Short mmCIF file of C-alpha atoms in Angstrom, two decimals:
data_model
loop_
_atom_site.label_atom_id
_atom_site.label_comp_id
_atom_site.label_asym_id
_atom_site.label_seq_id
_atom_site.Cartn_x
_atom_site.Cartn_y
_atom_site.Cartn_z
CA UNK A 28 67.25 -110.76 133.96
CA UNK A 29 66.42 -111.20 130.28
CA UNK A 30 62.72 -110.71 131.10
CA UNK A 31 63.51 -107.21 132.46
CA UNK A 32 65.55 -106.22 129.37
CA UNK A 33 63.08 -107.55 126.80
CA UNK A 34 60.50 -104.70 127.15
CA UNK A 35 63.30 -102.14 126.70
CA UNK A 36 64.50 -103.87 123.52
CA UNK A 37 60.94 -104.07 122.15
CA UNK A 38 60.24 -100.40 122.98
CA UNK A 39 63.52 -99.27 121.42
CA UNK A 40 62.85 -101.26 118.25
CA UNK A 41 59.34 -99.82 117.98
CA UNK A 42 60.63 -96.27 118.47
CA UNK A 43 63.23 -96.76 115.74
CA UNK A 44 60.64 -98.18 113.34
CA UNK A 45 58.21 -95.31 113.97
CA UNK A 46 60.96 -92.70 113.68
CA UNK A 47 62.20 -94.18 110.41
CA UNK A 48 58.65 -94.33 109.02
CA UNK A 49 57.98 -90.69 109.88
CA UNK A 50 61.28 -89.68 108.33
CA UNK A 51 60.37 -91.42 105.09
CA UNK A 52 56.94 -89.81 104.92
CA UNK A 53 57.93 -86.21 105.68
CA UNK A 54 61.51 -85.30 104.81
CA UNK A 55 62.37 -82.23 106.84
CA UNK A 56 64.01 -79.22 105.29
CA UNK A 57 63.71 -80.27 101.64
CA UNK A 58 62.39 -77.58 99.33
CA UNK A 59 61.73 -77.90 95.59
CA UNK A 60 64.41 -76.36 93.40
CA UNK A 61 63.62 -72.95 91.91
CA UNK A 62 65.32 -71.67 88.77
CA UNK A 63 65.31 -68.26 87.11
CA UNK A 64 66.22 -67.93 83.44
CA UNK A 65 66.55 -64.80 81.33
CA UNK A 66 66.47 -64.33 77.60
CA UNK A 67 66.18 -61.53 75.06
CA UNK A 68 63.18 -61.98 72.77
CA UNK A 69 62.76 -60.13 69.50
CA UNK A 70 59.51 -59.27 67.79
CA UNK A 71 60.35 -57.25 64.69
CA UNK A 72 62.44 -54.28 65.87
CA UNK A 73 61.37 -54.60 69.52
CA UNK A 74 63.67 -56.37 71.96
CA UNK A 75 62.41 -57.54 75.35
CA UNK A 76 64.27 -58.95 78.35
CA UNK A 77 62.17 -61.80 79.77
CA UNK A 78 62.64 -63.58 83.11
CA UNK A 79 61.03 -66.96 83.77
CA UNK A 80 60.74 -68.41 87.29
CA UNK A 81 60.17 -72.17 87.57
CA UNK A 82 59.74 -74.46 90.57
CA UNK A 83 60.34 -78.15 89.86
CA UNK A 84 59.77 -77.57 86.14
CA UNK A 85 56.45 -75.71 86.66
CA UNK A 86 56.36 -72.07 85.46
CA UNK A 87 55.51 -69.77 88.38
CA UNK A 88 56.01 -66.38 86.72
CA UNK A 89 57.13 -64.74 83.49
CA UNK A 90 57.90 -61.05 83.17
CA UNK A 91 59.16 -59.10 80.15
CA UNK A 92 60.37 -55.51 79.78
CA UNK A 93 61.18 -53.62 76.60
CA UNK A 94 64.85 -52.87 75.94
CA UNK A 95 65.83 -49.49 74.48
CA UNK A 96 67.50 -50.30 71.15
CA UNK A 97 70.01 -47.44 71.34
CA UNK A 98 71.11 -47.66 75.01
CA UNK A 99 70.18 -51.23 75.95
CA UNK A 100 68.42 -49.97 79.10
CA UNK A 101 65.08 -51.25 80.31
CA UNK A 102 62.19 -48.91 79.56
#
């Protein structure tokens, strides 16, 4: 009777080991964190609103637009 159960136990253990190994190598659903920061930068009398997009600490994009000094609107 034990001889008939042994292959099932071995196959189950192997499947668990392979499944665990694949899970460790390729975590499913994990995406790197992305952050967006904004700041107002001044150069003399000119104010600019700048947005910086980073993924895992790496800068992906920076964009700046001039702010109207009297209204505060983007130009």
